[in-house]
Short mmCIF file of C-alpha atoms in Angstrom, two decimals:
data_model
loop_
_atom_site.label_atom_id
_atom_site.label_comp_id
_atom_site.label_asym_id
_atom_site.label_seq_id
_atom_site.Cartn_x
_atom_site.Cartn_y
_atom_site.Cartn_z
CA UNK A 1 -36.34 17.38 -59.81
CA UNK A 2 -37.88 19.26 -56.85
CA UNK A 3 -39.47 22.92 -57.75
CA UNK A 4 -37.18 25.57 -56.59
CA UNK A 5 -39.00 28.02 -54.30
CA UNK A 6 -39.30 31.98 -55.02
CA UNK A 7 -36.16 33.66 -54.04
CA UNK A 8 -38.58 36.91 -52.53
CA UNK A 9 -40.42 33.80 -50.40
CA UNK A 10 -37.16 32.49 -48.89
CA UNK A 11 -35.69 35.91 -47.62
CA UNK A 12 -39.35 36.66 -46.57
CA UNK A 13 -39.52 40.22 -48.84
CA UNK A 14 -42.01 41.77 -51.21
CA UNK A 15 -40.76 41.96 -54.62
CA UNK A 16 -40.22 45.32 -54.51
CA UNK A 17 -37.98 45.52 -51.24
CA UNK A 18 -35.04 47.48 -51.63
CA UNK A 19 -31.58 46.91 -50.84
CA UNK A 20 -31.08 47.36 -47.25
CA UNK A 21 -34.51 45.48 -46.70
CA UNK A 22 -33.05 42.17 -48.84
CA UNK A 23 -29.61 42.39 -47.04
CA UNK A 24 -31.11 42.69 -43.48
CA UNK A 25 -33.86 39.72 -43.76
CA UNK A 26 -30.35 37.94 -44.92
CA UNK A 27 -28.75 38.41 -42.23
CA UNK A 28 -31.55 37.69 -40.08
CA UNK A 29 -31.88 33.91 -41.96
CA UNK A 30 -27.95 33.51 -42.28
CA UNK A 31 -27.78 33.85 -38.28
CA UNK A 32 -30.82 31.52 -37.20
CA UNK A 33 -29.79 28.84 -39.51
CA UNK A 34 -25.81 29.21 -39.53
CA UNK A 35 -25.04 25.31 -39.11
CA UNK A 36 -22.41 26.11 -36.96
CA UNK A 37 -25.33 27.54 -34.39
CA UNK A 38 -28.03 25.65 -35.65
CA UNK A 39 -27.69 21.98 -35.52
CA UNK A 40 -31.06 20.84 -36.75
CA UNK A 41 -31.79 18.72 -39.15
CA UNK A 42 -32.16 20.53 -42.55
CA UNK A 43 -30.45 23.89 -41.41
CA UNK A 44 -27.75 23.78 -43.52
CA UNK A 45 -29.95 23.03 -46.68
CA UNK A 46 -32.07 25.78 -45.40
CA UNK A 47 -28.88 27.86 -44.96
CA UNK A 48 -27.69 27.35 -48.67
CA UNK A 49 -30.87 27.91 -49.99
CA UNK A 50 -30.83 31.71 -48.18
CA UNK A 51 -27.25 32.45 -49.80
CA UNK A 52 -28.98 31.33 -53.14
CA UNK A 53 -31.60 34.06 -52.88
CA UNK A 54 -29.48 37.08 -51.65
CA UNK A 55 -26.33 36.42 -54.41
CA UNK A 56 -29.09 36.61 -56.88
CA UNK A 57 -31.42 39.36 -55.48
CA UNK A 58 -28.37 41.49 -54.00
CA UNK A 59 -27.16 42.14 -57.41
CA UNK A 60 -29.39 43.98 -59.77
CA UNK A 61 -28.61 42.88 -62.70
CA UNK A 62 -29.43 38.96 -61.63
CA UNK A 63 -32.70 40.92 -59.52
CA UNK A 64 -33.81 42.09 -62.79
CA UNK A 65 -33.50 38.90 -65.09
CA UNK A 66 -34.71 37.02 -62.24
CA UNK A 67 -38.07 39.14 -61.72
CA UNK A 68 -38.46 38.93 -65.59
CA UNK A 69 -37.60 35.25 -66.30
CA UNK A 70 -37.73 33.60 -62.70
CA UNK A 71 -35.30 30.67 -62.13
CA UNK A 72 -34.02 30.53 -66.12
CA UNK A 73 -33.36 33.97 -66.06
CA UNK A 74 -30.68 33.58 -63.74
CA UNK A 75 -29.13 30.04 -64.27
CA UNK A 76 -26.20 31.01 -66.55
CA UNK A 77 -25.66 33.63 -64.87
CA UNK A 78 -23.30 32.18 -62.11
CA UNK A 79 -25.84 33.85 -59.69
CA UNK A 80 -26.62 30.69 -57.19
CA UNK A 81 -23.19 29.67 -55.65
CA UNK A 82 -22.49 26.22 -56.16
CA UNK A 83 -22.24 24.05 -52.87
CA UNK A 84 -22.22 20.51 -54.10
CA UNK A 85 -19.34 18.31 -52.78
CA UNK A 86 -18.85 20.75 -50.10
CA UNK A 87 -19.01 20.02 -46.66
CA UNK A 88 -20.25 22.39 -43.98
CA UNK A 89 -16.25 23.59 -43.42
CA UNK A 90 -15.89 24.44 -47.37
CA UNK A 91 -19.06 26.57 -47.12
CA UNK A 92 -17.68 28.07 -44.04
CA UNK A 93 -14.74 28.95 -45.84
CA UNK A 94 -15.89 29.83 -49.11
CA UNK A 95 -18.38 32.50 -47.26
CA UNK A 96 -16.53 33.73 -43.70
CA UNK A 97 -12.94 33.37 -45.20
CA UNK A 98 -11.76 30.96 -42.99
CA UNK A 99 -13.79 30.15 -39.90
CA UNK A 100 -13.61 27.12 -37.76
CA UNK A 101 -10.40 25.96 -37.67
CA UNK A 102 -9.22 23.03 -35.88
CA UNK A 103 -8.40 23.25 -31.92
CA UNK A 104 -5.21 23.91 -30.43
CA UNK A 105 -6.06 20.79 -28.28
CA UNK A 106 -6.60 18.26 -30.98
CA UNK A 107 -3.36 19.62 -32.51
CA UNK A 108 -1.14 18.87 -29.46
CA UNK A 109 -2.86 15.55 -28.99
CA UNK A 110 -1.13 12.00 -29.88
CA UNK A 111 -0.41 11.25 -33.63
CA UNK A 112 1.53 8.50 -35.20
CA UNK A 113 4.58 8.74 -36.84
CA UNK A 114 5.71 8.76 -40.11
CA UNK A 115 6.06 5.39 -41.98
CA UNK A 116 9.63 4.85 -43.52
CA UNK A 117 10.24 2.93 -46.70
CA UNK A 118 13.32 0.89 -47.19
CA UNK A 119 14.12 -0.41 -50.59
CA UNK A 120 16.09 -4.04 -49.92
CA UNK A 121 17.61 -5.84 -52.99
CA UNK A 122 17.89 -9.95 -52.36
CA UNK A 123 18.85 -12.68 -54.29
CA UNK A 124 16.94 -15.54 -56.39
CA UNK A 125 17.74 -17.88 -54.31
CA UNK A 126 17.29 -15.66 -50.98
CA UNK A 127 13.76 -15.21 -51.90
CA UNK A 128 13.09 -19.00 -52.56
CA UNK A 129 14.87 -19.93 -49.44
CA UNK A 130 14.48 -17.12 -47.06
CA UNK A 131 17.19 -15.37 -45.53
CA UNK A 132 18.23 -13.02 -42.41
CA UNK A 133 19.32 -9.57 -43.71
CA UNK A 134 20.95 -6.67 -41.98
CA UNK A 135 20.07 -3.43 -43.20
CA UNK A 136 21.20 0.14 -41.81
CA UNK A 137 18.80 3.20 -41.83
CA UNK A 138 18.02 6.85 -40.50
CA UNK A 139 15.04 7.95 -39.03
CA UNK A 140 14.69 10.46 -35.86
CA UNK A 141 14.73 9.49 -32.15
CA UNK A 142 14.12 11.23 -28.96
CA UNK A 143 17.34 13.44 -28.22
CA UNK A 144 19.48 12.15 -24.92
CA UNK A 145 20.40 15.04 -23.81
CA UNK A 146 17.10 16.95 -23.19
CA UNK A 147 15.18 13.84 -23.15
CA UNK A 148 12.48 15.27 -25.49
CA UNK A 149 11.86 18.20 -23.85
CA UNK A 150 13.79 20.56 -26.74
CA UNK A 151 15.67 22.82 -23.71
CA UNK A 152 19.28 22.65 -22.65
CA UNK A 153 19.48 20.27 -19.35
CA UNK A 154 18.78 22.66 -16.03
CA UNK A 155 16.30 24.64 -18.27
CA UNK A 156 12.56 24.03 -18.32
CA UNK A 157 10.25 26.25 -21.63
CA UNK A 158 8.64 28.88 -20.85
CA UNK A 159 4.77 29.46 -21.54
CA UNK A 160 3.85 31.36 -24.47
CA UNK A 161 3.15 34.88 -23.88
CA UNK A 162 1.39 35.21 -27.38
CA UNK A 163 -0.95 32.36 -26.76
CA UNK A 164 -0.71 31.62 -23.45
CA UNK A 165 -0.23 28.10 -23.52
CA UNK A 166 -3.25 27.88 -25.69
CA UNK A 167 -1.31 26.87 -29.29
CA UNK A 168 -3.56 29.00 -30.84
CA UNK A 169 -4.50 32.65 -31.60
CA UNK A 170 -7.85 34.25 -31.72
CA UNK A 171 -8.80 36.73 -34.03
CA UNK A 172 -12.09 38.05 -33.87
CA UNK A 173 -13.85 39.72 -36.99
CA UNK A 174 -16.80 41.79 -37.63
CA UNK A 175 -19.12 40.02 -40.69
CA UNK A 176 -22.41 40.72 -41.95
CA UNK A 177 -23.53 37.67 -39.63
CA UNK A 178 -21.78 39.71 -36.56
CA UNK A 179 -18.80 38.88 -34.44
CA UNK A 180 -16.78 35.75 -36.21
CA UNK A 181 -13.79 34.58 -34.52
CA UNK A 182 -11.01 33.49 -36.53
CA UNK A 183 -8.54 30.60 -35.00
CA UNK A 184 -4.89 30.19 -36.37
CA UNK A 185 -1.47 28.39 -35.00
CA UNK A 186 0.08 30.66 -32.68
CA UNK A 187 3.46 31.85 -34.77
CA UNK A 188 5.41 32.19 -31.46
CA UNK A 189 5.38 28.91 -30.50
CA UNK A 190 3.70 26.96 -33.46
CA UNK A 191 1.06 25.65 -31.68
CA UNK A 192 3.04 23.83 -28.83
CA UNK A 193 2.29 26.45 -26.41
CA UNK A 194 5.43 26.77 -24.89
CA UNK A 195 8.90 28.41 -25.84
CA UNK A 196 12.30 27.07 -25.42
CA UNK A 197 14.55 30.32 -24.76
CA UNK A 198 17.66 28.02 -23.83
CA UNK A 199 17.35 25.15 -26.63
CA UNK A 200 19.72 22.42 -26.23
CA UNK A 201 22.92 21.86 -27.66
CA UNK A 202 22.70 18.63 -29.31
CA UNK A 203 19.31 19.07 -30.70
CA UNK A 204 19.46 22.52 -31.00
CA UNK A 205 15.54 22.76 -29.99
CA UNK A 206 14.26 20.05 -32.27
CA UNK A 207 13.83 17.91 -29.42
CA UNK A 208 14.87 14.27 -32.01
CA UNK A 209 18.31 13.41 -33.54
CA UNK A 210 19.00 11.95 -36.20
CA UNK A 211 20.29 8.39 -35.92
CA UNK A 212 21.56 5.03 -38.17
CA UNK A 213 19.95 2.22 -36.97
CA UNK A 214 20.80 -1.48 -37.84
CA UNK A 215 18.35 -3.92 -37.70
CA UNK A 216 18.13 -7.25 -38.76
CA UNK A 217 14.84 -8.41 -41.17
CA UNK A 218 13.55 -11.76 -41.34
CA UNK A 219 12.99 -12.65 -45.33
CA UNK A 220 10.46 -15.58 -45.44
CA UNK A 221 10.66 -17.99 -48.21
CA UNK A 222 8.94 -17.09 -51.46
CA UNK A 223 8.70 -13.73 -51.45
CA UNK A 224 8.64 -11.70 -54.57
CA UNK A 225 9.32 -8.86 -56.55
CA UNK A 226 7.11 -5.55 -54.83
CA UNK A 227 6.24 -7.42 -51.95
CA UNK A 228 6.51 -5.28 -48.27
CA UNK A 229 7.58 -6.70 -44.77
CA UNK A 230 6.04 -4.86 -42.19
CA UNK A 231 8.28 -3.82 -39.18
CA UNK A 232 5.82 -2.33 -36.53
CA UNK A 233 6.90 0.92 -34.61
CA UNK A 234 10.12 0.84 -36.42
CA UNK A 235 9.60 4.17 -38.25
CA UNK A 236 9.35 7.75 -36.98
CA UNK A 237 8.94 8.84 -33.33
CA UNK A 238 5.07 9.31 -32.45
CA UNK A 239 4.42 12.94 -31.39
CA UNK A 240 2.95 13.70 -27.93
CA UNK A 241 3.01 10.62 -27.13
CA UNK A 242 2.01 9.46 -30.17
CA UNK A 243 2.88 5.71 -31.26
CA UNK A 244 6.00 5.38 -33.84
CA UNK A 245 5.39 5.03 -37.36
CA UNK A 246 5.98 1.50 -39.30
CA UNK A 247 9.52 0.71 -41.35
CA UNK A 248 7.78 -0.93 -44.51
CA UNK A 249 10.77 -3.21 -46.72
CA UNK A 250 10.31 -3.41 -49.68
CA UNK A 251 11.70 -6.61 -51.76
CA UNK A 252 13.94 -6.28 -55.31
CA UNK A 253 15.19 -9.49 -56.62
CA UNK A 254 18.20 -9.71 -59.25
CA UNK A 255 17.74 -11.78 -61.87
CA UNK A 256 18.94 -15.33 -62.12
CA UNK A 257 21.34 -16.92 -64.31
CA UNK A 258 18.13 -19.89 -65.47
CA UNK A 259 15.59 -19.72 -63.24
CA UNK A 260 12.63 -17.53 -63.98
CA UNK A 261 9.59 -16.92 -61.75
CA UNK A 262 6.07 -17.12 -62.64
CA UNK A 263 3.69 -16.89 -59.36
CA UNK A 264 4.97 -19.59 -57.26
CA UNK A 265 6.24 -21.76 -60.15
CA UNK A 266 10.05 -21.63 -61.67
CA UNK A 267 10.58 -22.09 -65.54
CA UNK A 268 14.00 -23.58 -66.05
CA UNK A 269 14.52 -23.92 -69.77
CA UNK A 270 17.50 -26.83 -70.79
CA UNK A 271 18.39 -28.39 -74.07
CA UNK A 272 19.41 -31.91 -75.11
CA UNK A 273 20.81 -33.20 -78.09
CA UNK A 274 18.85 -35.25 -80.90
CA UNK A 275 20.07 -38.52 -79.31
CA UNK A 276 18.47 -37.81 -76.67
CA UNK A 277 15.34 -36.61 -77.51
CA UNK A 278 14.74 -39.94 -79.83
CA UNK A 279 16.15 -42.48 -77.70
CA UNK A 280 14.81 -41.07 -74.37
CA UNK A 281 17.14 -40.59 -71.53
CA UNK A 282 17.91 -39.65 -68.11
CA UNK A 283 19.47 -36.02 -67.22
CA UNK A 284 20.03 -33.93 -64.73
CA UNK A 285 18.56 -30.45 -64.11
CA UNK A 286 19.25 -27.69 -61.47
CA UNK A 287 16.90 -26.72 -58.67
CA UNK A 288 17.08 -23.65 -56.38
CA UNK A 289 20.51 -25.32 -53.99
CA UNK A 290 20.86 -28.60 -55.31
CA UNK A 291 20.07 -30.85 -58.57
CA UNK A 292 17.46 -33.21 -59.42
CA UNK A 293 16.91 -36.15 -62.31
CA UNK A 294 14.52 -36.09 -64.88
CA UNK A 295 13.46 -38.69 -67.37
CA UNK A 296 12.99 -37.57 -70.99
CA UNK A 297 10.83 -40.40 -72.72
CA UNK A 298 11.94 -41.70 -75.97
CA UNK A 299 10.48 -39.14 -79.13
CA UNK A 300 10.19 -36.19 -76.92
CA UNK A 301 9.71 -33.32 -79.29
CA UNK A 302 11.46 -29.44 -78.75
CA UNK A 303 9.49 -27.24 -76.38
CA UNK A 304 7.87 -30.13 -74.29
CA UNK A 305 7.65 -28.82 -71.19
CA UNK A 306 8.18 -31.80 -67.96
CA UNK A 307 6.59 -30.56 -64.37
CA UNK A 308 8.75 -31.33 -61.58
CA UNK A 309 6.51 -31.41 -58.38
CA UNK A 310 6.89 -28.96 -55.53
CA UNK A 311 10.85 -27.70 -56.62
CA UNK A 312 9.42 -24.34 -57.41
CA UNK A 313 9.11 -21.66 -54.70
CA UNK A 314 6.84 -22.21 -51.52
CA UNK A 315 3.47 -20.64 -51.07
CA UNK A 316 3.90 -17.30 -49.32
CA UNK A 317 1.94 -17.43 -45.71
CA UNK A 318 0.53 -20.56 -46.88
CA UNK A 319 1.61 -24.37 -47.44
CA UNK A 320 3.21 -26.26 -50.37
CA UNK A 321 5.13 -25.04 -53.03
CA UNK A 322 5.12 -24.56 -56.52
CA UNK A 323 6.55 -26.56 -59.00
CA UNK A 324 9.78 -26.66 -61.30
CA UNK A 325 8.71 -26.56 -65.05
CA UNK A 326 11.12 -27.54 -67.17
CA UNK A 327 10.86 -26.99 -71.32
CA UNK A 328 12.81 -28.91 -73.45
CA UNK A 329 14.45 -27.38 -76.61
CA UNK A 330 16.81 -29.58 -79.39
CA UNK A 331 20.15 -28.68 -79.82
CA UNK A 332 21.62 -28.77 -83.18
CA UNK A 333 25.22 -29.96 -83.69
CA UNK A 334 27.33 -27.60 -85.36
CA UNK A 335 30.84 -29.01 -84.94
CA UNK A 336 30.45 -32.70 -86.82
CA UNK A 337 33.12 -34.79 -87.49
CA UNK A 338 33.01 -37.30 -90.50
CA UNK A 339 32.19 -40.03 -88.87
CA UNK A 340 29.18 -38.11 -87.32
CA UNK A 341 28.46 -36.68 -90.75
CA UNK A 342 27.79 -40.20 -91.99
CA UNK A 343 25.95 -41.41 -89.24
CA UNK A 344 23.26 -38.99 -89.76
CA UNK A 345 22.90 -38.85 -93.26
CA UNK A 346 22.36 -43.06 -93.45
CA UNK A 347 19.67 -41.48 -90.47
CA UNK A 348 18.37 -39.14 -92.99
CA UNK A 349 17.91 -41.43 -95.66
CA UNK A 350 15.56 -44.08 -93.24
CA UNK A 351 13.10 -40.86 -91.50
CA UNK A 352 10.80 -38.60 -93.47
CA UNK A 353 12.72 -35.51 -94.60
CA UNK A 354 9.42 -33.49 -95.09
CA UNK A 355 8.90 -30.39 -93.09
CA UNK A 356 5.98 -31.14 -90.80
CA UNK A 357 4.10 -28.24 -89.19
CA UNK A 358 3.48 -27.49 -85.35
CA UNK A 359 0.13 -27.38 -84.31
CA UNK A 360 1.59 -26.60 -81.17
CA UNK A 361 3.69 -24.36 -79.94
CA UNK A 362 5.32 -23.69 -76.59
CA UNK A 363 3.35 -21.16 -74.91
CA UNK A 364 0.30 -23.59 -75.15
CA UNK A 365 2.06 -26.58 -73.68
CA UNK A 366 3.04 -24.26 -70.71
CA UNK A 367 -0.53 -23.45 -70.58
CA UNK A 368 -2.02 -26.64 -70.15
CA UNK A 369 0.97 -27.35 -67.82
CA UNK A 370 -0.11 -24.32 -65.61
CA UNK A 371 -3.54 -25.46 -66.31
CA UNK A 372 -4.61 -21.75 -67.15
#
């Protein structure tokens, strides 16, 4: 940690200087190295470091720990204002009051408009497939009738006596540093320089409308849930020229009746009966807009899960698809008739009627299906 210098040797003052002495050899230091004057290389440090000296040796009570205890005299005292994730504006206005504001110019130059956000609720099968969607929204345009300019057709604004034409005001203010000018938005005009004293009657002076605009969005196939389509310079007007803001949609899916989506694979979960499942057979499933066969191999157990190639959703901005995973589940009979009855209880009588435990369950077939 470097050594911090004597507070007497920065202001350049004997230790027993008085008041007027300390402030004046301040001022002198605060104007030569003011980093709005001096652009240097290590002025500003050097300016911080001055303000450190005189908040402690400007107040006697810090002056008179400080001159008995040096730097730890002073270091709970609050004495050395803190300038650490400032930048050179914060310390301007933490000191001046408000000094250096930004131009009139730079605030009547081009700036984008705001971005809109519409919300846009699709179905399952919209999102697998893709889809054209209308949607209706408001957002400002230019006004017709004054074309922009805010003023009632056969009228032109009127420069701004306040400011003239400037946007701004000047204030100028007397500091310990000298003559500190002060720059705010003019309140006549707001900064635009100009005042409308006939404003137009559609706009009423505001120059934009507001307007419902319908516009049709492209949905590409497999989008999902929280994903945006950008529609550029669909938003807000730009002002002064300005470009328009984006329209950003965002995507909501409802919830399907089977089909569930994980990343670019569907889970589709069907049961067969206990026929079925011992003797093997051949059913058919439901894919997103049509159906498709499966084979279920003879002893297929509940929760196997069978991986149907490239029926899930396709790859969003890339190629391929997912795939359809299908889990298996057993479905008891309920409803038996006698004849039923019997049938399974001469079943009963030829299989092992112990309980036999899973090793296995479900979520770790789907795993090694998903191969995560």
């Amino acid at each position: 940690m470097p050594t911090q210098r004597d507070y007497y040797d920065v202001l350049g003052v004997p230790r027993g200087a008085g008041a007027d002495d300390v402030k004046s050899a301040f001022r002198k230091l605060a104007r030569q190295f003011h980093p709005d004057v001096n652009k240097e290389s290590g002025a500003e440090e050097k300016f911080k470091e001055v303000n450190e000296a005189y908040s402690v040796l400007s107040d006697n009570q810090k002056r008179a720990a400080y001159d008995r205890y040096g730097h730890a005299g002073v270091s709970g005292l609050g004495g050395a204002p803190d300038f650490s994730g400032f930048g050179v504006e914060d310390i301007f206005e933490n000191i001046f009051g408000g000094f250096g504001t930004r131009s009139g110019a730079a605030r009547r130059g081009p700036r984008r408009g705001e971005h809109i956000r519409y919300p846009l609720t699709i179905t399952f099968e919209d999102a697998i497939n893709g889809a054209q969607k209308e949607i209706h929204y408001t957002r400002h345009e230019v006004c017709e009738t004054c074309r922009g300019s805010g003023a009632e057709p056969g009228t032109t604004p009127t420069r701004c006596a306040t400011c003239k034409g400037s946007g701004e005001v000047r204030q100028v203010r007397q500091t310990f540093l000298g003559s500190m000018v002060n720059v705010t938005t003019c309140p006549m005009c707001r900064g635009a320089g100009e005042v409308i004293n006939t404003p137009c009657h559609t706009c009423h002076g505001r120059a934009l409308v507001q307007k419902t605009r319908a516009l049709v969005v492209n949905i590409p196939p497999g989008v999902d849930n929280g994903n945006q389509i950008q529609l550029t310079g669909e938003g807000e007007p730009g002002v002064n020229g300005g470009p328009n803001g984006n329209l950003y949609v965002a995507i909501a899916i409802t919830p399907h009746k089977f089909f569930r989506r994980q990343d670019d694979n569907i889970l589709l979960e069907v049961t067969i009966n206990v026929a079925q499942a011992a003797l093997g057979a051949e059913v058919t499933v439901p894919v997103v807009g049509g159906q498709e066969k499966l084979r279920i191999p003879a002893g297929t157990q509940s929760g196997t899960v069978f991986n149907v190639r490239a029926k899930g959703a396709p790859r969003l901005q890339r190629n391929g698809r997912g795939d359809l995973l299908v889990i298996v589940s057993l479905a008891t009979p309920t409803h038996l008739n006698g004849e039923q009855k019997k049938l399974l209880k001469e079943l009963t009588k030829s299989l092992n009627d112990e309980a036999q435990p899973q090793e296995r369950g479900v979520l770790e077939r789907l795993r090694d299906v998903l191969g995560e």
